[in-house]
Short mmCIF file of C-alpha atoms in Angstrom, two decimals:
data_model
loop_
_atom_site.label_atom_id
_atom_site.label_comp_id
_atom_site.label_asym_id
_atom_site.label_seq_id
_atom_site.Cartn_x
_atom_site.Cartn_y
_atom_site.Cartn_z
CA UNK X 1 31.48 -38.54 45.71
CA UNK X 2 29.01 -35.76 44.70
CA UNK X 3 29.37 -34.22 48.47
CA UNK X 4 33.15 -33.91 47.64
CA UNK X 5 32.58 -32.30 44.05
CA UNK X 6 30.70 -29.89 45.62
CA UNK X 7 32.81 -28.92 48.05
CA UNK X 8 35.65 -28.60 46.06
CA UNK X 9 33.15 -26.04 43.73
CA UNK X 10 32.58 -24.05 46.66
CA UNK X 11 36.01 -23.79 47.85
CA UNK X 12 37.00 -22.88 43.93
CA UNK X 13 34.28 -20.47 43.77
CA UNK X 14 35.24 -18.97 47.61
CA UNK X 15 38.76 -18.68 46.14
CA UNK X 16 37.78 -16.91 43.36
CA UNK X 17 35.39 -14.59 45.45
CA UNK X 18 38.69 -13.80 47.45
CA UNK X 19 40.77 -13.06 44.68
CA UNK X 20 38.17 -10.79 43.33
CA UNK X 21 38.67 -8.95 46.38
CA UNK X 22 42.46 -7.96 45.87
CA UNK X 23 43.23 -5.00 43.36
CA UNK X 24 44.35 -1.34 42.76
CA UNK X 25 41.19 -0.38 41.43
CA UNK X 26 37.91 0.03 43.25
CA UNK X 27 34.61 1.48 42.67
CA UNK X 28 32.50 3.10 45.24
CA UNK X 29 28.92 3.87 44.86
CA UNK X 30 27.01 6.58 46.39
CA UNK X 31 24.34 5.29 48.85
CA UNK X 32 21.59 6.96 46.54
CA UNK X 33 23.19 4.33 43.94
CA UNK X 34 23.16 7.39 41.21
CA UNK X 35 26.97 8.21 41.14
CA UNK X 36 29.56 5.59 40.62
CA UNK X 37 33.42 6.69 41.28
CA UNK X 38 36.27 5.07 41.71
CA UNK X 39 39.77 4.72 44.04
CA UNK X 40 42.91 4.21 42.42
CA UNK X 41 45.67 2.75 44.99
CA UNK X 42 48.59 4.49 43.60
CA UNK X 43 52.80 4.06 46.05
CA UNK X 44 55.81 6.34 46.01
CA UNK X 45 57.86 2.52 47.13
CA UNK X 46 60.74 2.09 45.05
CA UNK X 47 59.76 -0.24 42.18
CA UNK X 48 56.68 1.96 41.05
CA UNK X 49 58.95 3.40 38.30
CA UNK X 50 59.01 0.23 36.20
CA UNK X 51 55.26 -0.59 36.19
CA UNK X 52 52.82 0.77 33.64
CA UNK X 53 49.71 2.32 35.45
CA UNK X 54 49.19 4.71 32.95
CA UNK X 55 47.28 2.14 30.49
CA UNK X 56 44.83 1.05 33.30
CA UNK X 57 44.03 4.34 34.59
CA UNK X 58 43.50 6.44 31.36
CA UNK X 59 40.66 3.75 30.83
CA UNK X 60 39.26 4.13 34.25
CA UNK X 61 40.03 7.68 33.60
CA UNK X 62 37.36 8.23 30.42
CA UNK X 63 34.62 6.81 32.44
CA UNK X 64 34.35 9.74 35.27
CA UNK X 65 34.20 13.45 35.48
CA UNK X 66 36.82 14.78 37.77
CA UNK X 67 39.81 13.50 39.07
CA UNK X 68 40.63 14.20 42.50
CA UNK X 69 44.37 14.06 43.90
CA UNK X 70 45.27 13.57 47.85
CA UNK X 71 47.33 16.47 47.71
CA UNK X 72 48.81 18.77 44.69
CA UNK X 73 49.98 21.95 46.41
CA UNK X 74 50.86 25.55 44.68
CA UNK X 75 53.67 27.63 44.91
CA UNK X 76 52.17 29.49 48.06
CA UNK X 77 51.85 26.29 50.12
CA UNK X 78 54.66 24.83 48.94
CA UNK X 79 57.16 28.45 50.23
CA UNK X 80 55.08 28.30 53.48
CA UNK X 81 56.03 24.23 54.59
CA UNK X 82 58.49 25.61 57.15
CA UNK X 83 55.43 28.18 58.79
CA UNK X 84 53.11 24.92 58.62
CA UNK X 85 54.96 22.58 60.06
CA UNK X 86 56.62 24.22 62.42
CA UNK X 87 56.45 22.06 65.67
CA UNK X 88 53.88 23.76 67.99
CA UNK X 89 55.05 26.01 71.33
CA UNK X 90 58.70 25.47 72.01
CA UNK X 91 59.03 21.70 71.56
CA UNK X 92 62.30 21.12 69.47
CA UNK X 93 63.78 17.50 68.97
CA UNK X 94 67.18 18.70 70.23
CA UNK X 95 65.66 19.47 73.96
CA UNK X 96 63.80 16.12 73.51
CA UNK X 97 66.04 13.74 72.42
CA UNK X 98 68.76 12.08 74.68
CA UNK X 99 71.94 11.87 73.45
CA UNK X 100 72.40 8.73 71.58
CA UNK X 101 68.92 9.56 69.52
CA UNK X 102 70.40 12.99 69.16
CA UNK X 103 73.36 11.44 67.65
CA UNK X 104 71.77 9.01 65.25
CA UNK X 105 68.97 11.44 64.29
CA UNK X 106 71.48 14.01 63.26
CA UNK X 107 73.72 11.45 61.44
CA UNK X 108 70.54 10.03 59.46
CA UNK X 109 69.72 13.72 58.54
CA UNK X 110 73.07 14.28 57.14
CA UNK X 111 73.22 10.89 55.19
CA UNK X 112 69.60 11.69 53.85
CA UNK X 113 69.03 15.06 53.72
CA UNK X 114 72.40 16.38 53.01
CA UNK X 115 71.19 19.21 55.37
CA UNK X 116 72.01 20.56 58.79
CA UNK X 117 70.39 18.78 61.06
CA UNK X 118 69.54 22.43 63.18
CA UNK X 119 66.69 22.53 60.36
CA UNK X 120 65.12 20.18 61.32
CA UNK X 121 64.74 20.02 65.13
CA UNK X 122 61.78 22.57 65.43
CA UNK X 123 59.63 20.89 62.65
CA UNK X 124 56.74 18.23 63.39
CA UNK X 125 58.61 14.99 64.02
CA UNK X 126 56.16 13.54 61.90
CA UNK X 127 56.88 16.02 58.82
CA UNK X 128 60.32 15.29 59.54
CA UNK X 129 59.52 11.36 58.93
CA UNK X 130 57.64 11.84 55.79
CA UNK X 131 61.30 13.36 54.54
CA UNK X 132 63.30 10.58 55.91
CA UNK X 133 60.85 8.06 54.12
CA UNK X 134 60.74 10.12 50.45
CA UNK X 135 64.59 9.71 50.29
CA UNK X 136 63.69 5.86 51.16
CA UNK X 137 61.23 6.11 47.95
CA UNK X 138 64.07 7.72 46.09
CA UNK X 139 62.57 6.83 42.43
CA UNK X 140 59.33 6.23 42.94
CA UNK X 141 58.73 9.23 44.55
CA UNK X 142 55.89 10.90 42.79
CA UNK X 143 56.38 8.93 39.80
CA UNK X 144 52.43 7.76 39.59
CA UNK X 145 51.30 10.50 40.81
CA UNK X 146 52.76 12.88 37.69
CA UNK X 147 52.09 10.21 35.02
CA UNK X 148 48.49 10.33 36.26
CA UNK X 149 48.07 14.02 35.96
CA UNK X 150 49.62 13.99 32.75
CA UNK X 151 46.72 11.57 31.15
CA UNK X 152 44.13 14.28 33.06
CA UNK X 153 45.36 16.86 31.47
CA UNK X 154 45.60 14.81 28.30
CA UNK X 155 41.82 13.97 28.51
CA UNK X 156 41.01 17.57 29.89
CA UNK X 157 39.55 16.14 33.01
CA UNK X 158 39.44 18.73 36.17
CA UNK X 159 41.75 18.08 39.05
CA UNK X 160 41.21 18.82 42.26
CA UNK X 161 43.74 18.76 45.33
CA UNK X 162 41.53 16.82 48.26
CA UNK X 163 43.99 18.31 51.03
CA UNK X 164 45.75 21.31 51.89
CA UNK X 165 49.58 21.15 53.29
CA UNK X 166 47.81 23.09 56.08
CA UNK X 167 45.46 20.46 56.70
CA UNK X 168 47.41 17.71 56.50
CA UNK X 169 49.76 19.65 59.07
CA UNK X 170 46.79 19.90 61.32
CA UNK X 171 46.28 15.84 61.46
CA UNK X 172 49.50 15.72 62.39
CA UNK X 173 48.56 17.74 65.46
CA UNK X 174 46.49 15.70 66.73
CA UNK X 175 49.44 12.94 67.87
CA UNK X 176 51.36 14.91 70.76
CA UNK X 177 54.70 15.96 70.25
CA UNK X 178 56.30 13.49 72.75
CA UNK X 179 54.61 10.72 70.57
CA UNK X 180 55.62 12.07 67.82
CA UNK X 181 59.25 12.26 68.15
CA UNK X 182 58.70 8.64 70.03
CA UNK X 183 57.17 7.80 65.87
CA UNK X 184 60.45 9.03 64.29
CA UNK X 185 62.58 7.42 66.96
CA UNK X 186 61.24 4.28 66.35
CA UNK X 187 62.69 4.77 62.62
CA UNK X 188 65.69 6.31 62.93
CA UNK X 189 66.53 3.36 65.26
CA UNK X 190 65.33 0.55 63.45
CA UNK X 191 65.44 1.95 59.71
CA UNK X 192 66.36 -1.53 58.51
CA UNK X 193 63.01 -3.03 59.86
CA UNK X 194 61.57 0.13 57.68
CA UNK X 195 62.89 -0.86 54.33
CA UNK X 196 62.64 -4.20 54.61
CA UNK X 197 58.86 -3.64 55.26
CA UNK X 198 58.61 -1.51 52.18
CA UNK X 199 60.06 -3.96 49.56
CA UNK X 200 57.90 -6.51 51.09
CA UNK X 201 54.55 -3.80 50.45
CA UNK X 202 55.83 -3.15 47.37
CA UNK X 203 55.69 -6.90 46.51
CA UNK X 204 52.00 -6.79 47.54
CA UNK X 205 51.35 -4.10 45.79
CA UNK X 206 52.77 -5.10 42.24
CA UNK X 207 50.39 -8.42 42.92
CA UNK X 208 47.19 -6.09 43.80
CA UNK X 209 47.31 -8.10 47.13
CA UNK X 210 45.96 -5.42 49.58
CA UNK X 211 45.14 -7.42 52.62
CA UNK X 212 48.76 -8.56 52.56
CA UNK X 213 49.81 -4.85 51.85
CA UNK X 214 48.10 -3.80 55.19
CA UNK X 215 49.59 -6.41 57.01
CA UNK X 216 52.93 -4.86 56.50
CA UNK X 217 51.78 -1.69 57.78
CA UNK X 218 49.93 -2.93 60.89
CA UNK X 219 53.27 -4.73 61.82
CA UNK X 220 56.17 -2.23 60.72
CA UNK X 221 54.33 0.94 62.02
CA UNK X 222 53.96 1.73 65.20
CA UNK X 223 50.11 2.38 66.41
CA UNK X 224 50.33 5.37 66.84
CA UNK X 225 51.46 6.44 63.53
CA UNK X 226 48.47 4.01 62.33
CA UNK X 227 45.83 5.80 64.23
CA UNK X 228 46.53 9.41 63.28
CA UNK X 229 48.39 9.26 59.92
CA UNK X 230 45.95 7.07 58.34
CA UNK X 231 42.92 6.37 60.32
CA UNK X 232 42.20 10.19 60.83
CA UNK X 233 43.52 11.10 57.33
CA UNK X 234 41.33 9.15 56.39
CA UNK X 235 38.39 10.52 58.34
CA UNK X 236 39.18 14.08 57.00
CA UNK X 237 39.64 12.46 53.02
CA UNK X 238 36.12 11.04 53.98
CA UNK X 239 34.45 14.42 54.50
CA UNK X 240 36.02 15.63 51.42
CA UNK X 241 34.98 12.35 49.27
CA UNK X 242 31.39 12.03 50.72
CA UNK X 243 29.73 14.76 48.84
CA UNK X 244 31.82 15.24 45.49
CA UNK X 245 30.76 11.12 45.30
CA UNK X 246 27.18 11.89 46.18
CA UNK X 247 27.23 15.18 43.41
CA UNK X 248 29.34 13.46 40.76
CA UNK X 249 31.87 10.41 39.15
CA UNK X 250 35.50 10.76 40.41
CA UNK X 251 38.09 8.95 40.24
CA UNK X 252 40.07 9.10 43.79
CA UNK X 253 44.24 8.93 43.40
CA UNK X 254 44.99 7.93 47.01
CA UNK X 255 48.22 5.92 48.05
CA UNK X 256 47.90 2.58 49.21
CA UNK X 257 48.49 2.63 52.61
CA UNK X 258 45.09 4.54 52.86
CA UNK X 259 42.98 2.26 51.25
CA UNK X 260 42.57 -1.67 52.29
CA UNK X 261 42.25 -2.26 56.18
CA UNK X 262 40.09 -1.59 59.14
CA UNK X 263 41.12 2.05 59.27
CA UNK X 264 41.19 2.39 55.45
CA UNK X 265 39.25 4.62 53.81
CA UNK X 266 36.85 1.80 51.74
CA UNK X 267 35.55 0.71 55.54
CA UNK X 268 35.01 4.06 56.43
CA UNK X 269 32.69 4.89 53.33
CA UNK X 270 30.99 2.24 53.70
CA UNK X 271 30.38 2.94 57.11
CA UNK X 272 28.75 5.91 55.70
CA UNK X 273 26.36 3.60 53.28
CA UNK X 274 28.29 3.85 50.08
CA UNK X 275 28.79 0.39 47.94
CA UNK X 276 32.58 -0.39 47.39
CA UNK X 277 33.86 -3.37 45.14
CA UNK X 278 36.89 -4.17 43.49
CA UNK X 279 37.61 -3.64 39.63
CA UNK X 280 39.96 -5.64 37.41
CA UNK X 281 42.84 -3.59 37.06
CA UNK X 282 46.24 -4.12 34.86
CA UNK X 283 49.23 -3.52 36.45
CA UNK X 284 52.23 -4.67 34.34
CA UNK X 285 56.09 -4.40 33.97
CA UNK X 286 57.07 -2.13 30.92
CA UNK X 287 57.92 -4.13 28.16
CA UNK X 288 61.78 -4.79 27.16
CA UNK X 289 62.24 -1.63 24.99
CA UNK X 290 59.55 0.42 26.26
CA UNK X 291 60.98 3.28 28.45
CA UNK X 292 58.93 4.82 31.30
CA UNK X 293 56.82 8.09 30.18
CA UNK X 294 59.07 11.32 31.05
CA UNK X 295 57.39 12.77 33.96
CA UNK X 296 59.11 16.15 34.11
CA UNK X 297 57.62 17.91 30.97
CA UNK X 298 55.16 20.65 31.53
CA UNK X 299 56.82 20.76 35.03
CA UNK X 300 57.79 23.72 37.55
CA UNK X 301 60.30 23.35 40.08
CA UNK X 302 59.34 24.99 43.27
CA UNK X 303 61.22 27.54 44.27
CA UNK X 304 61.72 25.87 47.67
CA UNK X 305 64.20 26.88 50.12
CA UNK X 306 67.14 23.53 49.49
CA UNK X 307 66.94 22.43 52.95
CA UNK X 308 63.08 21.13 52.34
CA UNK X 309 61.78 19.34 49.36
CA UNK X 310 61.19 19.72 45.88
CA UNK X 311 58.06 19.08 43.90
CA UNK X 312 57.08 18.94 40.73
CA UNK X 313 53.67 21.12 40.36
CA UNK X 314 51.14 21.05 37.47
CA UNK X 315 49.24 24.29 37.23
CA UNK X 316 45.34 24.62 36.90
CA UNK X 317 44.53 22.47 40.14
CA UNK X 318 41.87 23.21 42.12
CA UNK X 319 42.01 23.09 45.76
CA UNK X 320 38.69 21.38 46.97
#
């Protein structure tokens, strides 16, 4: 009798330890244990739009110094996209493609893009992706993202952009062109597989259930994408995070699919001796009259050319 009460203790208490282990919010320690910062697990996934993560995060918010964004480009990076991700040499999509890719990728690029699809055929298969999958995200596109500079600004707190356009352009380098248009194939042939794996993330990520959430990934993405888009993003993001974390409190705005996960970037700091564990962290549904925040004030549209996309840019960011 005692034997079974305490085994059903410890399996309560084990539960519990799990369930500690699952949310948005984490906080990283330096190895030093002088600085404490923090990662905020933030989506573009449609859905994002009707959940309040402003009220958690201008809490976590007041407790560091800086606040330190993946990537918030300028004007200059924005108007040269088209120089940086230009595909390298004289690899185009058209001379790669047979002609029953050719013909879906074009008709996908019309549907999505509204664009010609001649545009598009000399860029990074990969950049070409990450446009196919922000017209997925429709709504939720940068939602979070401009709600959360809004409360910096609102608690003066400096920003700083952790990546350049440039950079991020150069991680895409390191996957080979052929593998890279074999990436967006795999899409543009089985976008339903896509979406379907995104409202099932989303679900994870409304219930703060990140090993679930990487789960998704690891089995809708193909490994390649995996190993450079987030496992070396990551190890870039890493030499970015490991001495601002060492010199000062900052809270990290990174999305999701970065985070959790044996290429996410909480293993790789603490395979670099920092101290990560998860925060309680609020994520709820905006209330039945309550109206999301208006993300476009204080806003510039880019004056990017129509066939690539808009942003929304905040000035007085810092490029680290």
């Amino acid at each position: 009798m005692l034997r079974n009460i305490v085994l059903y203790l410890l399996t309560g208490l084990l539960a519990q330890v799990v369930q500690a282990q699952e949310s948005l919010l984490w906080k990283i320690k330096s190895p030093d244990g002088k600085h404490e910062s923090y990662i905020l697990c933030t989506t573009d996934l449609p859905g994002a739009e009707n959940y309040d993560i402003a009220t958690g995060a201008a809490m976590v918010m007041s407790k560091v110094n800086t606040v330190a964004f993946y990537n918030v480009p300028d004007q200059t990076e924005i108007q040269n996209i088209p120089v940086f991700m230009k595909s390298s040499g004289d690899n185009t999509l058209k001379g790669y493609y047979k002609r029953e890719d050719r013909i879906r990728f074009e008709l996908m690029v019309n549907d999505k893009l509204k664009s010609s699809p001649e545009s598009y055929y000399t860029l990074k298969p990969l950049y070409v992706l990450q446009l196919l999958k922000e017209k997925d995200h429709a709504a939720g596109l940068d939602f979070q993202k401009t709600i959360l500079m809004d409360i910096a600004l609102q608690q003066s707190k400096p920003t700083l952009s952790l990546l350049t356009i440039r950079q991020i352009a150069g991680v895409m380098d390191q996957m080979d062109f052929n593998t890279q248009a074999t990436v967006l194939s795999a899409y543009v042939n089985n976008i339903q597989t896509y979406l379907d794996g995104d409202a099932e993330k989303f679900n994870h990520y409304k219930q703060q259930a990140l090993t679930d959430f990487v789960k998704v990934i690891n089995s809708a993405e193909q490994p390649a994408y995996i190993s450079v888009m987030i496992s070396s993003m990551n190890d870039l993001l890493v030499k970015k995070m490991e001495p601002l974390s060492t010199q000062q409190s900052v809270l990290y705005i990174l999305d999701a699919e970065l985070v959790p996960g044996e290429s996410g970037i909480l293993k790789k700091l603490q395979n670099k001796g920092f101290q990560v564990s998860a925060e309680p962290f609020t994520l709820g549904l905006y209330s039945g009259n309550a109206t999301a925040p208006n993300t476009k004030n204080n806003y510039a549209i880019s004056n990017i050319p129509d066939e690539f996309p808009g942003a929304f840019l905040k000035t007085g960011n810092n490029v680290y």
